Short mmCIF file of N, CA and C in Angstrom, two decimals:
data_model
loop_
_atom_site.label_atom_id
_atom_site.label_comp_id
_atom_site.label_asym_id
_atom_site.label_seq_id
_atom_site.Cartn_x
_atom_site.Cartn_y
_atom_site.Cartn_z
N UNK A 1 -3.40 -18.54 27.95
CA UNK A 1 -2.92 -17.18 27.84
C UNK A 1 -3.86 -16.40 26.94
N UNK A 2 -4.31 -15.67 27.68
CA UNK A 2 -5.39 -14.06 26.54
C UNK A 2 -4.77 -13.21 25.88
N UNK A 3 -4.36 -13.42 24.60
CA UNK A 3 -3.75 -12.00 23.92
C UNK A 3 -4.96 -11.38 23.82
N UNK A 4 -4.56 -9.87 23.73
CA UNK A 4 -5.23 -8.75 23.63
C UNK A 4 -5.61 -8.40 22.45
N UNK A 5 -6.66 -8.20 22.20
CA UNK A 5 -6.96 -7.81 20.59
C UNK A 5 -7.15 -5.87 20.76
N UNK A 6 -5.98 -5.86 19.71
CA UNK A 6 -5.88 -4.37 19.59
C UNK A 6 -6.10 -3.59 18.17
N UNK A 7 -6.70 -2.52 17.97
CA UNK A 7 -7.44 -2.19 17.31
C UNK A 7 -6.54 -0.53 17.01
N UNK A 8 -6.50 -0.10 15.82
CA UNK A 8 -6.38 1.38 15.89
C UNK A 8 -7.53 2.05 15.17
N UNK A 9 -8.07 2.94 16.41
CA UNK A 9 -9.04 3.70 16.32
C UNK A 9 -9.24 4.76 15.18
N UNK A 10 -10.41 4.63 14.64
CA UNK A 10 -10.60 4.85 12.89
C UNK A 10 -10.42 4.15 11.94
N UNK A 11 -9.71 2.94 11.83
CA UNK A 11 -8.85 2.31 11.28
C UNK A 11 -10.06 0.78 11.18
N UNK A 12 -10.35 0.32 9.91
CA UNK A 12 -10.74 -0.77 9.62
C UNK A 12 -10.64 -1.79 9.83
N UNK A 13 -10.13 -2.95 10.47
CA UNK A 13 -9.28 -3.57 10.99
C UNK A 13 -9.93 -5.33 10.65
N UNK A 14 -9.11 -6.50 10.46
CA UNK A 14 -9.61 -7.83 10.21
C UNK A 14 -9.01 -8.32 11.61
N UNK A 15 -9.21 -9.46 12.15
CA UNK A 15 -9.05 -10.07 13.18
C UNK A 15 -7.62 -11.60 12.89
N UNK A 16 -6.50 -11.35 13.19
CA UNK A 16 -5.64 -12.75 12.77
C UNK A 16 -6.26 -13.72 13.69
N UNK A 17 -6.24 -14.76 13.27
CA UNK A 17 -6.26 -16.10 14.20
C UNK A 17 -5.22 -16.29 14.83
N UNK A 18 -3.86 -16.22 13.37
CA UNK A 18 -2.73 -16.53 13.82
C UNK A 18 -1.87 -16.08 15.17
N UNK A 19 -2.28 -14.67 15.54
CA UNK A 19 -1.91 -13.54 16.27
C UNK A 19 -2.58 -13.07 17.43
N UNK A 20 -3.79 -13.14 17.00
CA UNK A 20 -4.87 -12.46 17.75
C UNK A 20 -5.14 -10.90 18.28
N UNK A 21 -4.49 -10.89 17.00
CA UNK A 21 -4.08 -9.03 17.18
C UNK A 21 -5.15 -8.53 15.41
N UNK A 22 -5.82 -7.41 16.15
CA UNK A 22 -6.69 -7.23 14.89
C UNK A 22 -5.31 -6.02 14.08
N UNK A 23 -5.18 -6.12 12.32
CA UNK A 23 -4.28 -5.40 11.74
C UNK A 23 -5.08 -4.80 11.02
N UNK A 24 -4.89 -3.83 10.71
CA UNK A 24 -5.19 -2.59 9.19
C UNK A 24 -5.31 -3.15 8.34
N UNK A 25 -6.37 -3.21 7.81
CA UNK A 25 -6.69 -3.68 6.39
C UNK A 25 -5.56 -2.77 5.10
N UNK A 26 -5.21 -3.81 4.54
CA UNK A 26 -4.61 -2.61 3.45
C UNK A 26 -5.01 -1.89 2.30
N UNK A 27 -5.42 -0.65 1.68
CA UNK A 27 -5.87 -0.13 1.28
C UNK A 27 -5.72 -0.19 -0.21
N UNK A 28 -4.82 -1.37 -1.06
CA UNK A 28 -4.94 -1.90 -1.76
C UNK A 28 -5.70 -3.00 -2.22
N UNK A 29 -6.85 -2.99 -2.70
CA UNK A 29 -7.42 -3.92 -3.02
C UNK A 29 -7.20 -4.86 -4.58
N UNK A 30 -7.65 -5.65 -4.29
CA UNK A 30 -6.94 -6.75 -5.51
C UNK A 30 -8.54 -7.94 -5.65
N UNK A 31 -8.73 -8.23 -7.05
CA UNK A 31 -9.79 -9.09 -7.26
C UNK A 31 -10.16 -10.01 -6.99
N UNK A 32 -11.35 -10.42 -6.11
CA UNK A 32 -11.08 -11.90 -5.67
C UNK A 32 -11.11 -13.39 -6.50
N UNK A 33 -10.86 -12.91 -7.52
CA UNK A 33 -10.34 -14.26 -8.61
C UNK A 33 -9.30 -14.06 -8.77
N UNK A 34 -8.19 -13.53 -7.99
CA UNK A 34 -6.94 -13.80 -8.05
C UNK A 34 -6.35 -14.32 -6.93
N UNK A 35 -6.34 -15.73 -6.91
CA UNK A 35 -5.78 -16.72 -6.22
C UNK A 35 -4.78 -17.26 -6.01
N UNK A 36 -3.71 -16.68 -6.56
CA UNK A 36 -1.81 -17.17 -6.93
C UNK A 36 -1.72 -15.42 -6.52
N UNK A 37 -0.11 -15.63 -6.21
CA UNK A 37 0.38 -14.22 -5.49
C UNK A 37 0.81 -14.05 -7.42
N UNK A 38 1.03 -14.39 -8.58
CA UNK A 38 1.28 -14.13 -9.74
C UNK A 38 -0.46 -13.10 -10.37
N UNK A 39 -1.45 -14.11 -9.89
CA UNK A 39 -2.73 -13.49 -10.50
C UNK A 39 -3.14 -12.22 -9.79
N UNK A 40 -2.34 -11.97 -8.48
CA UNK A 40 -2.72 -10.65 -7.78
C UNK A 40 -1.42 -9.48 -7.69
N UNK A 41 -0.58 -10.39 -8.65
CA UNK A 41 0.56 -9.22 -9.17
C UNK A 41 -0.07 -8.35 -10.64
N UNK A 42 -0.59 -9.21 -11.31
CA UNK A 42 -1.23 -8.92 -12.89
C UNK A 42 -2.45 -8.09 -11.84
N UNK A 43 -3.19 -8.71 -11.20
CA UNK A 43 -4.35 -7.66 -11.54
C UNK A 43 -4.33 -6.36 -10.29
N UNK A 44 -3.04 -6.32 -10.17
CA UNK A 44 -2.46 -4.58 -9.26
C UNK A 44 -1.57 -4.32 -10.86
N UNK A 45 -1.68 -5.03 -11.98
CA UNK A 45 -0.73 -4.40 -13.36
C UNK A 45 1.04 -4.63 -12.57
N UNK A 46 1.34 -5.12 -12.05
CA UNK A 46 3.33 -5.29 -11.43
C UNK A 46 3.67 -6.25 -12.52
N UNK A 47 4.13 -6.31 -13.20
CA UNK A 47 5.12 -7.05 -13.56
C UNK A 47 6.66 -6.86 -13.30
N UNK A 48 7.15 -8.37 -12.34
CA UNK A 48 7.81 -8.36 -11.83
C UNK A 48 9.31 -8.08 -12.98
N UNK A 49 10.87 -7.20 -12.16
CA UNK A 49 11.26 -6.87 -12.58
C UNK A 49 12.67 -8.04 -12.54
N UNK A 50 13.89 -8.49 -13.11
CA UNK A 50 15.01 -8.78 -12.83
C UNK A 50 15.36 -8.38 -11.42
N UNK A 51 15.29 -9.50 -10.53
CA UNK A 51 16.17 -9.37 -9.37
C UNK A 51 17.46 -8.35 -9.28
N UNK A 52 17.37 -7.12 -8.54
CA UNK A 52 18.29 -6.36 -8.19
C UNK A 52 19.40 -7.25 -8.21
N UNK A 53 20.87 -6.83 -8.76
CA UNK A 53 21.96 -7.37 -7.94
C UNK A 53 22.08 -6.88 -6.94
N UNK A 54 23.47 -7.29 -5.92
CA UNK A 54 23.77 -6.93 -4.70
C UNK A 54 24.63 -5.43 -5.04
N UNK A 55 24.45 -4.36 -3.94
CA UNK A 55 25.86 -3.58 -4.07
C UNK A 55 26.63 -3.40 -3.71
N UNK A 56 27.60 -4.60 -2.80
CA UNK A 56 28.27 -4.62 -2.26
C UNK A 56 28.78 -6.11 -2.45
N UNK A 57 29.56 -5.95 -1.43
CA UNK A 57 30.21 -7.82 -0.67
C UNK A 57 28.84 -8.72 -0.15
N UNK A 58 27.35 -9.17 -0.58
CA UNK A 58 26.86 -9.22 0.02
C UNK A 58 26.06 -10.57 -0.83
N UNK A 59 25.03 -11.32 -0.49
CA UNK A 59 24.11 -12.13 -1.72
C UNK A 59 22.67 -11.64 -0.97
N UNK A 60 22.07 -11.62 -2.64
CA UNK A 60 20.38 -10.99 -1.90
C UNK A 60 19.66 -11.70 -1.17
N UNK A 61 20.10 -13.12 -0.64
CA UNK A 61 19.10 -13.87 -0.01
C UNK A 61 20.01 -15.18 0.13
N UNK A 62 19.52 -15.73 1.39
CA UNK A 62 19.65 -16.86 2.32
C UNK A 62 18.63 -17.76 2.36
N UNK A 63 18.92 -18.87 2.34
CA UNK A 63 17.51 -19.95 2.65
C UNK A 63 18.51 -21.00 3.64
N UNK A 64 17.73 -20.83 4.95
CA UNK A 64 17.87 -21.75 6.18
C UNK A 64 17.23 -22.15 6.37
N UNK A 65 17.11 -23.60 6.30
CA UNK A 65 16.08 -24.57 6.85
C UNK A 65 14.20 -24.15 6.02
N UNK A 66 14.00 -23.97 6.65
CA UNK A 66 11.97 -23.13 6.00
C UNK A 66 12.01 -21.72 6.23
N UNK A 67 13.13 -20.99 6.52
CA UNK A 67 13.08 -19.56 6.26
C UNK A 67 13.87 -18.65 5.46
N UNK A 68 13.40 -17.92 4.26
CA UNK A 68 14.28 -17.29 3.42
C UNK A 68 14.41 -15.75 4.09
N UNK A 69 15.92 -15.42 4.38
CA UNK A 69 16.28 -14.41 4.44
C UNK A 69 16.80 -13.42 3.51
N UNK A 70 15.88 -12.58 3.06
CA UNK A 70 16.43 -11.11 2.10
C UNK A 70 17.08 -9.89 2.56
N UNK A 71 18.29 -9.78 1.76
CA UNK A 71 19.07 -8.50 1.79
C UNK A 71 18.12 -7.54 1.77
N UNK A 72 18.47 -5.96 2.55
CA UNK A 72 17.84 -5.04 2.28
C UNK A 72 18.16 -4.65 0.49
N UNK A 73 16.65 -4.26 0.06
CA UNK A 73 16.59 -3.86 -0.94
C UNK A 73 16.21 -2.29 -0.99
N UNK A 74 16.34 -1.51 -1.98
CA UNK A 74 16.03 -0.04 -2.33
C UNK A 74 14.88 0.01 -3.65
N UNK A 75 14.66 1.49 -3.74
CA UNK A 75 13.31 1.95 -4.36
C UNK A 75 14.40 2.46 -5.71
N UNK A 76 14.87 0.90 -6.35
CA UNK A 76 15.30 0.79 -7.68
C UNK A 76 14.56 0.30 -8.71
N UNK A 77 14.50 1.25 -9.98
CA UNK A 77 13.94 1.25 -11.12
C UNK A 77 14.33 -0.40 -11.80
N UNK A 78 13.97 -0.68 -12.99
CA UNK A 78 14.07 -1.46 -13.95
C UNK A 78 15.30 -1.33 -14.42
N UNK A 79 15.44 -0.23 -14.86
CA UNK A 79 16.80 0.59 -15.49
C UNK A 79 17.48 0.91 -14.70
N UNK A 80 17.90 0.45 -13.66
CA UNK A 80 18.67 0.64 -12.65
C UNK A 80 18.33 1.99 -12.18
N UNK A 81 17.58 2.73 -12.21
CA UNK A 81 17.34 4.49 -11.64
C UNK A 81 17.02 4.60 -10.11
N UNK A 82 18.05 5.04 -9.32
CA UNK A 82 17.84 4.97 -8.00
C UNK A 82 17.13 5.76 -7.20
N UNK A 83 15.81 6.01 -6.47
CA UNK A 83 15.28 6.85 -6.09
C UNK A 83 15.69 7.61 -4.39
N UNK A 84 16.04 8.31 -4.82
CA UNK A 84 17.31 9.57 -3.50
C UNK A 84 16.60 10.69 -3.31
N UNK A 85 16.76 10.87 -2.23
CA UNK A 85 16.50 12.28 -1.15
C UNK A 85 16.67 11.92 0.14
N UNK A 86 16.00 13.04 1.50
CA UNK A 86 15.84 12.91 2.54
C UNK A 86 14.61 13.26 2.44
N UNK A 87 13.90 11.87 3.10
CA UNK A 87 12.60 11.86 3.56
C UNK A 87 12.04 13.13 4.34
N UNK A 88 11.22 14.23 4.23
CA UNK A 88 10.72 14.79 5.35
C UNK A 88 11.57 16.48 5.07
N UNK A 89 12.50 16.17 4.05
CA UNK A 89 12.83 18.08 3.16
C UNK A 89 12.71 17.63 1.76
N UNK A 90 13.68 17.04 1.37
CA UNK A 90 13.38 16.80 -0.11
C UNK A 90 12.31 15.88 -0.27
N UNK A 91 12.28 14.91 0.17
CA UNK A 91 10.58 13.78 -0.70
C UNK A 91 9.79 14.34 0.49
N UNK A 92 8.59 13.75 -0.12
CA UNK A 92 7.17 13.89 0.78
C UNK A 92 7.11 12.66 1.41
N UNK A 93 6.58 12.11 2.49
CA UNK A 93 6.05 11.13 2.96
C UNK A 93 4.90 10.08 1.98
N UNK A 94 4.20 10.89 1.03
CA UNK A 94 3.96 10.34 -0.08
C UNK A 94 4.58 9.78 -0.89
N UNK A 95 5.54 10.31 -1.71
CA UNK A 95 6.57 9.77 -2.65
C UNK A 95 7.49 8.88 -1.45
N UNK A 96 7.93 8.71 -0.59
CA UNK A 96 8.81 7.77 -0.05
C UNK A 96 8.02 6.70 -0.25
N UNK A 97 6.24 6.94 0.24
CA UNK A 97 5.09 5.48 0.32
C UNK A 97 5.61 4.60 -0.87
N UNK A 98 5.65 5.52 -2.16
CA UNK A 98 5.46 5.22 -3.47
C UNK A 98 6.99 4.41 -3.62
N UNK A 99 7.93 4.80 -2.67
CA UNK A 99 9.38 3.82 -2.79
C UNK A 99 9.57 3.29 -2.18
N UNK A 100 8.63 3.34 -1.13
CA UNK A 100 8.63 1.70 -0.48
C UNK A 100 7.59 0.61 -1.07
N UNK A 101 7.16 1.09 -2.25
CA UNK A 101 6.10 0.37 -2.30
C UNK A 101 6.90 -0.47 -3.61
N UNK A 102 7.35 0.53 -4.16
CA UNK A 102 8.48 0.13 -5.41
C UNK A 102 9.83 -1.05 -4.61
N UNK A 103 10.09 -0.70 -3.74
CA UNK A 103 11.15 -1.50 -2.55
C UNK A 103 10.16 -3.11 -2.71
N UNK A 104 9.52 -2.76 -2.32
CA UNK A 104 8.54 -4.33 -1.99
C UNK A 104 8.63 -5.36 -3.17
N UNK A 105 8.22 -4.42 -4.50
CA UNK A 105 8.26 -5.26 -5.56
C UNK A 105 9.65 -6.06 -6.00
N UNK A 106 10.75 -5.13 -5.47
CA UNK A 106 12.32 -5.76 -5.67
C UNK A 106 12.15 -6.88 -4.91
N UNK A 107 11.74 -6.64 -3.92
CA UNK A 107 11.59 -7.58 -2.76
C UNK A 107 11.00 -9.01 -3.34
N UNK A 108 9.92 -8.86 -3.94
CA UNK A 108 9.71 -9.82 -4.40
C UNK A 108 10.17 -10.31 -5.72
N UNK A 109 10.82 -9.54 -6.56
CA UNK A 109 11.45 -10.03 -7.20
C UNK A 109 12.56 -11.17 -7.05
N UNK A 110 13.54 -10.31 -5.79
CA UNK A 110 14.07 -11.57 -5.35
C UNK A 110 13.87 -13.08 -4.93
N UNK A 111 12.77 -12.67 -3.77
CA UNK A 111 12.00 -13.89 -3.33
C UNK A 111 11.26 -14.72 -4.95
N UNK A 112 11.41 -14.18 -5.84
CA UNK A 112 11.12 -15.66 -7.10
C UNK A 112 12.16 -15.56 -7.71
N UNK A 113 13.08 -15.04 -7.54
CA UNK A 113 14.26 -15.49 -8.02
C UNK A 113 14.92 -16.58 -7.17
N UNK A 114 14.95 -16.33 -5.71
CA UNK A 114 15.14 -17.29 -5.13
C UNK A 114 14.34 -19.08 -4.63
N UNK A 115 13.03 -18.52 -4.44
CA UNK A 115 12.53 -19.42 -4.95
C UNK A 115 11.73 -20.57 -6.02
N UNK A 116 11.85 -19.28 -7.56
CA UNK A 116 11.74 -20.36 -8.43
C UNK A 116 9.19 -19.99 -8.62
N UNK A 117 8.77 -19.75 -7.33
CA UNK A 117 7.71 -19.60 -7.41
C UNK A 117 7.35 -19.22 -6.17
N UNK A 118 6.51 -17.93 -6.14
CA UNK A 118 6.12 -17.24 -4.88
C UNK A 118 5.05 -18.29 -3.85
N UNK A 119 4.76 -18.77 -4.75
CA UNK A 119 3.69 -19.71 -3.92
C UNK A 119 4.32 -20.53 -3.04
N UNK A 120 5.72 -20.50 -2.62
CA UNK A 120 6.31 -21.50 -1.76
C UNK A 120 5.95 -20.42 -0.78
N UNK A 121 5.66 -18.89 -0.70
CA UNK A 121 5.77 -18.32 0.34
C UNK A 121 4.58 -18.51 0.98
N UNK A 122 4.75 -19.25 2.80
CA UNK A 122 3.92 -19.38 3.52
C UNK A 122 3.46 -18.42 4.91
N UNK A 123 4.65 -17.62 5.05
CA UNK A 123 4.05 -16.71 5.39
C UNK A 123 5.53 -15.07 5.45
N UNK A 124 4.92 -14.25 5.40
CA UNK A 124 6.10 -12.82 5.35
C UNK A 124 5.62 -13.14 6.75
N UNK A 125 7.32 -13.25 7.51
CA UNK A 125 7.33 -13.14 9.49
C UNK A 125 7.79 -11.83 9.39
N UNK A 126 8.67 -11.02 9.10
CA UNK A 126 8.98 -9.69 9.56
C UNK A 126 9.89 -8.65 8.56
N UNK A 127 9.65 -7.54 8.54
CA UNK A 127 9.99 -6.48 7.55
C UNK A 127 10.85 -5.60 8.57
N UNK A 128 12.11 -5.19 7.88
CA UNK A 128 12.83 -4.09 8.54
C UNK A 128 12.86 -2.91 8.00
N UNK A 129 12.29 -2.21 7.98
CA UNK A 129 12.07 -0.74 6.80
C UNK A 129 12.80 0.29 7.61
N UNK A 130 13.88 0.86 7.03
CA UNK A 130 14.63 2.14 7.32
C UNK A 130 14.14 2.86 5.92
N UNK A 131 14.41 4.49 6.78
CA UNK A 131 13.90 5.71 5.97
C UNK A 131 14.90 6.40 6.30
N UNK A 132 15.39 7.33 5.01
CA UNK A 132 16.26 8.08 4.64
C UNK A 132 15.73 9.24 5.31
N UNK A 133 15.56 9.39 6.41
CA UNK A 133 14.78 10.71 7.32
C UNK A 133 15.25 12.18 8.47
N UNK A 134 14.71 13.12 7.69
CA UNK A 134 15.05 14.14 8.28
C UNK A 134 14.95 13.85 9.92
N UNK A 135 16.05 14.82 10.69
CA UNK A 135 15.72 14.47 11.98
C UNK A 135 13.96 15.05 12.70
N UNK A 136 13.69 15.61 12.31
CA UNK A 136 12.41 15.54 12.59
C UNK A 136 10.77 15.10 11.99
N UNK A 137 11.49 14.26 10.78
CA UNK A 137 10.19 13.68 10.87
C UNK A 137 9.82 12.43 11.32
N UNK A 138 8.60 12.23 11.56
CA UNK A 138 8.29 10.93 12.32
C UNK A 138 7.69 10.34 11.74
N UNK A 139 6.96 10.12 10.66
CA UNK A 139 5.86 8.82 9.76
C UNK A 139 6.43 8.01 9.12
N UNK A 140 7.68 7.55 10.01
CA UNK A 140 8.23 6.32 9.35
C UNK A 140 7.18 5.07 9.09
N UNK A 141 6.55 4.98 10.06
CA UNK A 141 5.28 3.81 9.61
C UNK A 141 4.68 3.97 8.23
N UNK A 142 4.14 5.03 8.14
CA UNK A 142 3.25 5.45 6.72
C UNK A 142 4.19 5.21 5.85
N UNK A 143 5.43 5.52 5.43
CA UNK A 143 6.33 5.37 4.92
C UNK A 143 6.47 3.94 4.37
N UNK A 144 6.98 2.78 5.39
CA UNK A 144 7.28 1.64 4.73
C UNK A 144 5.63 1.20 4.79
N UNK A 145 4.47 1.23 4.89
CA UNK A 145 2.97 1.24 4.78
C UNK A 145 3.05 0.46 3.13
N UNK A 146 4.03 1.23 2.09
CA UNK A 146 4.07 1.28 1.29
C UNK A 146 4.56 -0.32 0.53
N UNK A 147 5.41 -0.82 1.28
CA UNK A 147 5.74 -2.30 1.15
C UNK A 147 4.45 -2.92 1.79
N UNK A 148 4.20 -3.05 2.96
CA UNK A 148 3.32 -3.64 3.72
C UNK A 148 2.30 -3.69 3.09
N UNK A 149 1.51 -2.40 2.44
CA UNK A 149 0.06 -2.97 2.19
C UNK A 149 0.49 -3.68 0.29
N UNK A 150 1.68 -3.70 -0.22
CA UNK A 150 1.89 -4.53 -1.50
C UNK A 150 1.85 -5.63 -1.12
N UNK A 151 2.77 -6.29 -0.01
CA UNK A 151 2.42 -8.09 0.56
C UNK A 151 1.00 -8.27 1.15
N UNK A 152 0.95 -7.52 1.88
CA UNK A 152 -0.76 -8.07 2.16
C UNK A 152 -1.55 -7.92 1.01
N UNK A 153 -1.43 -6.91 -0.29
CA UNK A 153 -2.02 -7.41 -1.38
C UNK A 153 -2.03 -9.03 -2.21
N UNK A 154 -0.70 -9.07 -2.14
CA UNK A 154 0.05 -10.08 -3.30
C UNK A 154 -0.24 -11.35 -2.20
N UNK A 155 -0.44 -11.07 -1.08
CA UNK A 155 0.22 -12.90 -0.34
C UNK A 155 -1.34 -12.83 0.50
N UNK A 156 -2.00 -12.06 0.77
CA UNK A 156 -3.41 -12.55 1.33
C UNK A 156 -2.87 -12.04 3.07
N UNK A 157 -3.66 -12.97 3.74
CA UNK A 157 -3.57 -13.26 5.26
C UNK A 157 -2.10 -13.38 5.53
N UNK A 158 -1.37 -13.97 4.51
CA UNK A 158 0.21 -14.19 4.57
C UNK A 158 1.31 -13.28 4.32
N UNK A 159 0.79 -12.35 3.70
CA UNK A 159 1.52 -11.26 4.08
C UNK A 159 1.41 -10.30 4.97
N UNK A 160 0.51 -10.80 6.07
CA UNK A 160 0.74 -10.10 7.35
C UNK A 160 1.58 -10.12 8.11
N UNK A 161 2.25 -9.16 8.71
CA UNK A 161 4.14 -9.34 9.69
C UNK A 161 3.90 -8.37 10.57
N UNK A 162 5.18 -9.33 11.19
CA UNK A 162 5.74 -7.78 11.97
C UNK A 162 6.75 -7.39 11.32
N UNK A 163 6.40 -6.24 12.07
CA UNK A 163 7.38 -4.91 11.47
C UNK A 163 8.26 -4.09 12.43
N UNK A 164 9.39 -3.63 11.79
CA UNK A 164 9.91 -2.09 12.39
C UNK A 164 10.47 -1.26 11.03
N UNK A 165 9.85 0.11 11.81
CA UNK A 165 9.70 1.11 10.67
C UNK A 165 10.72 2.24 11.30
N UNK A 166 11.92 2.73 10.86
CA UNK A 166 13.13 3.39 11.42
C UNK A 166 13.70 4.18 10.92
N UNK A 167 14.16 5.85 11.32
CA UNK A 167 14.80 6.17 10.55
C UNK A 167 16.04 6.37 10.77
N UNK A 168 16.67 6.40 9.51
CA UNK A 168 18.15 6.77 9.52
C UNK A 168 18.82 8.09 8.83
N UNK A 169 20.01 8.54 9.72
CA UNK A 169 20.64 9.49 9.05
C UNK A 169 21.00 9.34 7.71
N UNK A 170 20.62 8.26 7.25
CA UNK A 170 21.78 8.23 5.36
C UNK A 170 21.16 6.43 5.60
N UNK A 171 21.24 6.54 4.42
CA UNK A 171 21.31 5.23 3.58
C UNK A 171 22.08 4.97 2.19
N UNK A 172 22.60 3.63 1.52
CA UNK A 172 23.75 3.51 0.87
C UNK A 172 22.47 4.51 -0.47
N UNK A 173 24.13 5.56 -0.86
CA UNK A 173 23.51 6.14 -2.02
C UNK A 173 22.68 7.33 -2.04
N UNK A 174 21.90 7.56 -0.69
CA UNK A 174 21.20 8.07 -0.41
C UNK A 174 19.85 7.93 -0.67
N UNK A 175 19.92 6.64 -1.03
CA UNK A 175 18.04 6.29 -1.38
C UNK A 175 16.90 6.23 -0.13
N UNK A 176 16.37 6.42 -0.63
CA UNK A 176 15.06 7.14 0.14
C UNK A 176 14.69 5.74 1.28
N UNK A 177 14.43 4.60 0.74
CA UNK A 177 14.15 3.92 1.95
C UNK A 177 15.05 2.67 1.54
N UNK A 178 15.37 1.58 2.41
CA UNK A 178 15.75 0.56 2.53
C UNK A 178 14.98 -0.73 3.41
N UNK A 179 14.53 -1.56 2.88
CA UNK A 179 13.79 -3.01 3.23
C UNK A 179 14.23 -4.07 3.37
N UNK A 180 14.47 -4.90 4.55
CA UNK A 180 14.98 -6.02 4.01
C UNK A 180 13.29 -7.28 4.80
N UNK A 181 13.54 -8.68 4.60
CA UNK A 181 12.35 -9.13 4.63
C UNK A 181 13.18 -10.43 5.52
N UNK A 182 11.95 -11.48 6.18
CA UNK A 182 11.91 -12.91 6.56
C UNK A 182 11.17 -13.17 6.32
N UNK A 183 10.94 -14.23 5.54
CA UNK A 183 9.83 -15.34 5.11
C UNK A 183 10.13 -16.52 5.18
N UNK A 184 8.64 -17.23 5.63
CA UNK A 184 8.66 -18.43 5.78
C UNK A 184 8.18 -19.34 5.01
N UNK A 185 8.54 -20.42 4.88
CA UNK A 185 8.47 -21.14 3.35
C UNK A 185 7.73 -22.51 3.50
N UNK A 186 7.06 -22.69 2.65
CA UNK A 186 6.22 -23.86 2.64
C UNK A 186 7.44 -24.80 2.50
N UNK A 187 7.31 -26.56 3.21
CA UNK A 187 7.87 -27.89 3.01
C UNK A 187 8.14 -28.28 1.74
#
């Protein structure tokens, strides 16, 4: 079977083996002496925050068999400060980037809370990114971009996924975006 190697035009692109689909380089770069997803959290400056609690009836994460499943998370502060609007009148497509990008880091907060050390993560399989979005805007992609190019920073080749990028009328609270993740876990 020939997968198709697809390319977006302008766009920089590396080649997966895994896939055979060429992806967007992410526009975060990180040092190449940082070899642990910990040494390429320090040298993007993240220090990781206390695992969000849940806000609801819910637990932030599942582990089945070699795959950890994460609750959607939000573009929550340290101090609990929740970041709210509608994408596309009140925030910019910029500032949402900037809370999904903040989303990601919860994200991984959890994922070492749950596993104890990121390095069990063997590969991010898929991201669900909803946006708090006006009915007419459309850059939901660019939007959760903002998680996406933080794992392909922090996890290498392994934080490459699939994705869906969606918007919604409302989200809990009204925060700007919502993420939830699948990862697959080293033996």
């Amino acid at each position: 079977m020939v997968i198709p190697t697809v390319k977006a035009v302008g766009i920089a692109g590396t080649h997966s083996h895994d896939t055979g689909v060429c992806v967007t380089q992410s526009p975060i770069k990180v040092d190449a002496t940082a070899t642990t997803p910990y040494d390429r959290l320090a040298a993007l400056g993240i220090e990781l925050p206390p695992a969000p609690p849940p806000i609801a009836n819910f637990v932030t994460h599942v582990i089945e068999g070699n795959i950890l499943y994460l609750s959607g998370q939000g573009p929550r502060e340290a101090d609990g400060f929740l970041h709210t609007g509608k994408v596309g009148t009140e925030v910019s497509a910029e500032k949402a980037y900037s809370d999904a990008r903040l989303t990601g880091v919860n994200l991984l907060a959890v994922m070492h809370d749950a596993l104890g050390d990121l390095s069990r993560v063997r590969r991010v399989v898929k991201l669900l990114g909803m946006v708090n979005a006006a009915p007419d805007f459309g850059d939901h992609p660019q939007v959760i971009n903002g998680c996406s190019d933080l794992f392909n920073a922090v996890f290498g080749e392994a934080g490459q996924h699939a994705r869906s990028a969606v918007g919604f009328g409302s989200l809990p609270g009204n925060i700007t975006v919502e993420i939830e993740a699948i990862v697959a876990l080293h033996d």
